[in-house]
mmCIF file of C-alpha atoms in Angstrom:
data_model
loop_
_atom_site.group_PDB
_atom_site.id
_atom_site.type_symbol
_atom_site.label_atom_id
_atom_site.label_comp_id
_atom_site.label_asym_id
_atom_site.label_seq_id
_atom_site.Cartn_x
_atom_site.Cartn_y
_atom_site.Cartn_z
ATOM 1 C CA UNK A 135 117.868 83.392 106.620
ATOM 2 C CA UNK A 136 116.405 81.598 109.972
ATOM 3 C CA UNK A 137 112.956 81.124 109.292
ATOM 4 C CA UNK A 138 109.956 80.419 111.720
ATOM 5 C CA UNK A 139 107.819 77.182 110.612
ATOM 6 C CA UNK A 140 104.763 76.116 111.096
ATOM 7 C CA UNK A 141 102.653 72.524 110.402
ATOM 8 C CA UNK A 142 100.288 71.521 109.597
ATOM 9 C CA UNK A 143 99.460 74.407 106.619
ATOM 10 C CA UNK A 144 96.082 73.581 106.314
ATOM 11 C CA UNK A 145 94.280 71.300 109.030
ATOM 12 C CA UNK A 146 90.339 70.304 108.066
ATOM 13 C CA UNK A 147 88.836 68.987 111.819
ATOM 14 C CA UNK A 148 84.858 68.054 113.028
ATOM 15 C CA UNK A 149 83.696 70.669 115.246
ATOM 16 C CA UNK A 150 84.920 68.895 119.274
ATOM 17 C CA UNK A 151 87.779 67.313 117.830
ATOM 18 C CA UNK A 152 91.240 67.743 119.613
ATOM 19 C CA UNK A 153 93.556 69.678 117.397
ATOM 20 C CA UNK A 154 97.703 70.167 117.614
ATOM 21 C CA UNK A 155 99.341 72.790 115.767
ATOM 22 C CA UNK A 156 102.885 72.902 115.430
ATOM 23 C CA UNK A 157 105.883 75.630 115.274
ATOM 24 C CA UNK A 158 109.326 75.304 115.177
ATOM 25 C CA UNK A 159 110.675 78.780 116.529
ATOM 26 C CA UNK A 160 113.832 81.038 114.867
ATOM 27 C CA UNK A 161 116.716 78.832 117.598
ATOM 28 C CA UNK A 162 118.091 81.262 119.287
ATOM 29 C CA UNK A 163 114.932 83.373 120.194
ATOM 30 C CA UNK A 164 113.821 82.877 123.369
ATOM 31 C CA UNK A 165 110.427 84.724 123.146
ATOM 32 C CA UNK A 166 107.335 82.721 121.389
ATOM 33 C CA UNK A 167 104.046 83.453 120.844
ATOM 34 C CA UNK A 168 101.027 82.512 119.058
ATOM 35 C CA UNK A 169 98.148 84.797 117.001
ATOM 36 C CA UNK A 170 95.085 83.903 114.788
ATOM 37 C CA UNK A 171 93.444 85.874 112.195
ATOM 38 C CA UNK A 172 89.719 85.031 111.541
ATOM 39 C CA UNK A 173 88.808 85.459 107.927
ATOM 40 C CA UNK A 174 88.374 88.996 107.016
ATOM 41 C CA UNK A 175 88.958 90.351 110.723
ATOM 42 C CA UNK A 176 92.293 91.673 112.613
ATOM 43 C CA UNK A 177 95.636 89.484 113.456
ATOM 44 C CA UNK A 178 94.769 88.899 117.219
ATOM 45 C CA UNK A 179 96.824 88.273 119.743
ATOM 46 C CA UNK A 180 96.627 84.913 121.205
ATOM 47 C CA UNK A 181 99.585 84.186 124.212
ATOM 48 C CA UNK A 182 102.908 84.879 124.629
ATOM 49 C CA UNK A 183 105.736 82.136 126.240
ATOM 50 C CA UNK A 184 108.860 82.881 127.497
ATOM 51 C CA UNK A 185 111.230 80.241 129.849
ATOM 52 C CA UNK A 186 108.568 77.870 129.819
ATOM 53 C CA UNK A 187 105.722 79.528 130.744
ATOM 54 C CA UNK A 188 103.287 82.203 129.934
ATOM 55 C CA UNK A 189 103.688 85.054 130.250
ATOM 56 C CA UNK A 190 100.968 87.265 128.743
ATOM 57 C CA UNK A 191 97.991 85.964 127.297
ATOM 58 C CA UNK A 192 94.807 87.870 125.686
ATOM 59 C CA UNK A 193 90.979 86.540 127.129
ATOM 60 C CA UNK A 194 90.624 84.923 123.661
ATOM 61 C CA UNK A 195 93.000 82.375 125.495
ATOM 62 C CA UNK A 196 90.264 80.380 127.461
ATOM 63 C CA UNK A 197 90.660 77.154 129.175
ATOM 64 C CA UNK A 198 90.123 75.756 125.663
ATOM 65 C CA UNK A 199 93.634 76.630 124.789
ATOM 66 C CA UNK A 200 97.181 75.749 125.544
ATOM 67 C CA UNK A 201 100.348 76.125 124.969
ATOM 68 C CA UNK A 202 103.593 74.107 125.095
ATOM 69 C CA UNK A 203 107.194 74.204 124.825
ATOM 70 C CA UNK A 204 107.196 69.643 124.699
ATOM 71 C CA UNK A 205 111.187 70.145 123.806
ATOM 72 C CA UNK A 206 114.223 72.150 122.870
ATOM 73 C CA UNK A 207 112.717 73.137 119.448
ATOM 74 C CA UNK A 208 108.928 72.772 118.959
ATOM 75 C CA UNK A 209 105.879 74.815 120.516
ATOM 76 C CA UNK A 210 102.565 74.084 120.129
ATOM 77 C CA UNK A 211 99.371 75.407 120.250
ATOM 78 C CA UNK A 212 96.384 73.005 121.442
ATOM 79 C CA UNK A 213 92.485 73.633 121.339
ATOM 80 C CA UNK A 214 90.892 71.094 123.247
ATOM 81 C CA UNK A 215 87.881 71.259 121.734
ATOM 82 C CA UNK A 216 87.447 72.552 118.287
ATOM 83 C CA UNK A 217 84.074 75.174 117.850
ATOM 84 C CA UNK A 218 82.915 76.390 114.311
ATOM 85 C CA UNK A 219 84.247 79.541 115.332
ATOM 86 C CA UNK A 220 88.044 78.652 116.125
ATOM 87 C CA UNK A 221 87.903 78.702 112.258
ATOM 88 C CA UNK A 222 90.990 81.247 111.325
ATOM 89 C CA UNK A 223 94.746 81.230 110.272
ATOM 90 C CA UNK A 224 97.090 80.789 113.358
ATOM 91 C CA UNK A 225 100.370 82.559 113.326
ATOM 92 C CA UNK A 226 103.057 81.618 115.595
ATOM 93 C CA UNK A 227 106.248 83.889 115.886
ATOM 94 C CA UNK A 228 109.543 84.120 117.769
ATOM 95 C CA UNK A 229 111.894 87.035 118.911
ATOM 96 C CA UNK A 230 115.360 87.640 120.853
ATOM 97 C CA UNK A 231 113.810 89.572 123.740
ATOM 98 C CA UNK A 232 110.581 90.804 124.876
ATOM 99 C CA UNK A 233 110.932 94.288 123.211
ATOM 100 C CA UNK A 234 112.185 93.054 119.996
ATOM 101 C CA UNK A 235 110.622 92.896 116.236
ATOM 102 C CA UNK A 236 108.926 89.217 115.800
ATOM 103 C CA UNK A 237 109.551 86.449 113.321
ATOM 104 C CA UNK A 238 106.555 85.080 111.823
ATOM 105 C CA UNK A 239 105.889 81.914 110.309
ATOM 106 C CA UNK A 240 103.617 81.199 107.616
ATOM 107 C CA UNK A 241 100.305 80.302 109.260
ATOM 108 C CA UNK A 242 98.602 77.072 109.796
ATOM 109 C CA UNK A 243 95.329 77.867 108.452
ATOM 110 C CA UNK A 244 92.270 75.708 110.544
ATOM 111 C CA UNK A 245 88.545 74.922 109.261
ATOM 112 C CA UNK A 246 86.453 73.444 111.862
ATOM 113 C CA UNK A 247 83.687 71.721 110.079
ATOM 114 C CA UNK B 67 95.068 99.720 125.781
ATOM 115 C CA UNK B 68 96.784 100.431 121.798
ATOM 116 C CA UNK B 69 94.247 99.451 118.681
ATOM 117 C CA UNK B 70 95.181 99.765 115.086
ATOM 118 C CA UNK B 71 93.027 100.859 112.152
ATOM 119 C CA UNK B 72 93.808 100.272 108.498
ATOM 120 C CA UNK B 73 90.514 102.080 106.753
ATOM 121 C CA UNK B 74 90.889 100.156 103.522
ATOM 122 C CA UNK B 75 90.239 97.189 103.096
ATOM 123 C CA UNK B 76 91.545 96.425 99.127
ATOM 124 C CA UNK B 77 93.426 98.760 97.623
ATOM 125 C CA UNK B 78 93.734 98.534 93.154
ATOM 126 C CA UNK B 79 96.516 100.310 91.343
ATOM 127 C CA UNK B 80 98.433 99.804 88.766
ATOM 128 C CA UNK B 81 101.695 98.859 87.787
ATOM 129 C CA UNK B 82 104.139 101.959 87.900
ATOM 130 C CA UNK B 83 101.773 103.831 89.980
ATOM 131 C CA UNK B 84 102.521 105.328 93.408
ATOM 132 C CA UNK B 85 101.266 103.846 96.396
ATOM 133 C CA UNK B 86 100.052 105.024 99.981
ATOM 134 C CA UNK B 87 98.626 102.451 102.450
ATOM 135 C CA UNK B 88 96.396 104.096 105.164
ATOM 136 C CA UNK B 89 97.374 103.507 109.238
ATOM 137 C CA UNK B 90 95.828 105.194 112.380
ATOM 138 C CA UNK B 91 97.055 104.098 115.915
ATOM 139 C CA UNK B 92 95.571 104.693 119.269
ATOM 140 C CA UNK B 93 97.902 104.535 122.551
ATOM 141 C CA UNK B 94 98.926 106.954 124.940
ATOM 142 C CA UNK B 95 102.527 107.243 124.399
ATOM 143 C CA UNK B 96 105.037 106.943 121.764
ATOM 144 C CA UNK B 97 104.362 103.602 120.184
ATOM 145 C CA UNK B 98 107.023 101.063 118.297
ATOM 146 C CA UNK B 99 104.853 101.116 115.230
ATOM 147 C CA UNK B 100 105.882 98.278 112.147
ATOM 148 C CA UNK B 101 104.457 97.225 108.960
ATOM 149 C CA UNK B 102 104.465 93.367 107.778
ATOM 150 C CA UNK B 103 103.906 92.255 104.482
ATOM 151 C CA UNK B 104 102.359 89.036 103.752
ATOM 152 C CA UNK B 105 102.982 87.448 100.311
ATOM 153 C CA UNK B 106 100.384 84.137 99.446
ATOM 154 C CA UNK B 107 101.546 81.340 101.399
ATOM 155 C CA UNK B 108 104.387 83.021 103.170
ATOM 156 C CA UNK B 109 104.457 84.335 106.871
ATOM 157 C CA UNK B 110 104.691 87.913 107.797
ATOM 158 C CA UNK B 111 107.204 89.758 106.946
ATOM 159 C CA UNK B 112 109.020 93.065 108.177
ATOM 160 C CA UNK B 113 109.171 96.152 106.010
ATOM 161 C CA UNK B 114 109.931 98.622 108.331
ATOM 162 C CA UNK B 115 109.448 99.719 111.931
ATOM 163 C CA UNK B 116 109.562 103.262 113.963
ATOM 164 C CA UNK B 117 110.661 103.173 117.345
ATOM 165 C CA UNK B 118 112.057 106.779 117.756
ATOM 166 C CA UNK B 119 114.108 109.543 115.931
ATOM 167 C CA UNK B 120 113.751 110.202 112.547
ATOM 168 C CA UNK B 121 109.865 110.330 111.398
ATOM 169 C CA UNK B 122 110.468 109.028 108.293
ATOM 170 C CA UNK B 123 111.615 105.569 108.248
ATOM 171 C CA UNK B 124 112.851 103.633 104.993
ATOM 172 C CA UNK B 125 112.444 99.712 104.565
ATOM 173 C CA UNK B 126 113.018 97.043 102.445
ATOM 174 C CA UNK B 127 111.231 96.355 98.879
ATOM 175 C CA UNK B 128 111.458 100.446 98.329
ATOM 176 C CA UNK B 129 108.954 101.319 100.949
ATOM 177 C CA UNK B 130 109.449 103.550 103.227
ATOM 178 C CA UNK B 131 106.618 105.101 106.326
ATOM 179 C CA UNK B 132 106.237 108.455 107.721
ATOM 180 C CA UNK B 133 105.203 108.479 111.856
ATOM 181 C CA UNK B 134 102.993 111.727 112.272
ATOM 182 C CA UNK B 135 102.455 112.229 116.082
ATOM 183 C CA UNK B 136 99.628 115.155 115.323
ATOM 184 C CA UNK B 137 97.692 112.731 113.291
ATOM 185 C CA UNK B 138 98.597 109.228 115.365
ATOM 186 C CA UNK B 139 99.045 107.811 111.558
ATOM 187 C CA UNK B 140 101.780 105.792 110.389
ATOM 188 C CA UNK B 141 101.277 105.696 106.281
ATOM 189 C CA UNK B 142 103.212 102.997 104.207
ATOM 190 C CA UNK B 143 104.025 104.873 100.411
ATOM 191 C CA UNK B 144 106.244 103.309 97.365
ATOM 192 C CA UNK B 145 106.788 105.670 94.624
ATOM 193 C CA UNK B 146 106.284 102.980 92.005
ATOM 194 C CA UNK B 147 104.654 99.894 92.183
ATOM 195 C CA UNK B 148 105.701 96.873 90.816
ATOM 196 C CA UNK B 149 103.761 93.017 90.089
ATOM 197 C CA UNK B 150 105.321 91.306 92.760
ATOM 198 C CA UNK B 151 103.986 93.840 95.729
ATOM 199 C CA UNK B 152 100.683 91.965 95.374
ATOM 200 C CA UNK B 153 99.854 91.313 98.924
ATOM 201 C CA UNK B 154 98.058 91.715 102.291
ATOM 202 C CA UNK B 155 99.625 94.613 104.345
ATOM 203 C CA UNK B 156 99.947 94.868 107.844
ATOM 204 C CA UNK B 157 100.298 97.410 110.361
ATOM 205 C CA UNK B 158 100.969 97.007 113.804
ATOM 206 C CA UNK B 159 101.534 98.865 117.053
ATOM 207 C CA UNK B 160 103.748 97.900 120.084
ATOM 208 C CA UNK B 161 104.204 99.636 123.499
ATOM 209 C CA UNK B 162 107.228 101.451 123.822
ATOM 210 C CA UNK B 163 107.737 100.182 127.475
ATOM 211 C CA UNK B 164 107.346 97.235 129.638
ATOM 212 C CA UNK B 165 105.471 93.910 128.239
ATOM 213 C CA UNK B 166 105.791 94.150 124.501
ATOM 214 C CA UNK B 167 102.965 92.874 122.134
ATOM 215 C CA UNK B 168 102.348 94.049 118.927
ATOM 216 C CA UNK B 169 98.426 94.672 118.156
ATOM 217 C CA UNK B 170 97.483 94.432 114.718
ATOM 218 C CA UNK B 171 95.543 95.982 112.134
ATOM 219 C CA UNK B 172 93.152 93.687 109.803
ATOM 220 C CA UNK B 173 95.352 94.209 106.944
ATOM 221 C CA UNK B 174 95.129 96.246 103.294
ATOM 222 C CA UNK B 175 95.191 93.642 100.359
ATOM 223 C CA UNK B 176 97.319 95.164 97.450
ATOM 224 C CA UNK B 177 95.739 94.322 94.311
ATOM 225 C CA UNK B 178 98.483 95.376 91.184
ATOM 226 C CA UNK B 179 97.180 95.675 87.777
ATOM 227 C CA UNK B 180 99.661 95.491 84.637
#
């Protein structure tokens, strides 16, 4: 079964440090998005993507954060500059269409020391 | 805007036992409403989803959700646990028109006892 995937699992950073996480979205879905889930609190909603740009993104998406589609098969979530509180698991997840159930990967869990 | 409440936060039961998982949804229409299942170190999975028709909706793993408009809840039951439903729980809510993004609840961990 097509799978969403997700690197690094567990990423360990210094609190201002530049970090990169990576997905590699279900091939044929054209919808992508990202979510975190802070320890204890609710999945969030993070941004959504969709032909290579965004298209809906929540205000936890400051300035800090981006978002990329770099090639035909990876999209990745950047924060610029790590704060103790960017601490949490990020999801990423794909779909077929904008009204359609979401593929999840597995999380890329971040500690920001 | 929709929000999502899941009132417990652990549920324990044991093996063999039945099984309700708590949901409450806020929007102002008919929502898409879904329940994942996370499993330790595995993304979310889909159980089940509502997006109209029949209230009572049936999903994979035995599990099965009833929609109740009256109460705005959307409660995940199994008749009879088993080990390997050890998990967190997720229930999420999705507009039924327009931009589509789920929200999300924080989550139910299942805790199974033999």
């Amino acid at each position: 079964e097509p799978e969403v995937t997700q690197t690094p699992s567990h990423q360990v950073t210094q609190m201002g440090q530049e970090v990169i996480l990576r997905c590699v979205p279900i091939s044929n879905h054209l919808y992508f998005y990202w979510y975190r889930q802070i320890l204890g609190q609710k999945v969030e909603f993070l941004v959504s993507f969709y032909n290579n740009e965004i298209s809906e993104k929540s205000e936890i998406f400051d300035d800090q954060f981006s978002v990329e589609r770099p090639d035909g098969s990876n999209f990745t979530l950047k924060i610029r500059s790590t704060k103790l509180e960017d601490s949490a698991m990020y999801f990423c997840a794909s779909s077929t269409s904008g009204a359609n159930v979401l593929t999840f990967g597995a999380g890329s869990r971040l500690t920001v020391l | 805007a929709q929000s999502v409440t899941q009132p417990d936060i652990h549920i324990t039961v044991s093996e063999g036992a039945s099984l309700e998982l708590r949901c409450n949804y806020s929007y102002g229409a008919t929502p898409y409403l879904f329940w994942y299942v996370q499993s330790p170190g595995q993304g979310l999975q889909l159980l089940l989803k509502y997006f109209s028709g029949d209230t009572l909706v049936q999903g994979i793993k035995g599990f099965e959700a009833e929609f109740k408009r009256s109460q705005s809840s959307f409660n995940l039951r199994k008749p009879s646990v088993h080990w390997s439903d050890a998990a967190e729980y997720f229930c999420a809510v999705g507009p039924s028109g327009g931009s589509y993004i789920p929200t999300f609840g924080r989550g139910t961990s299942l805790i199974v006892h033999p």
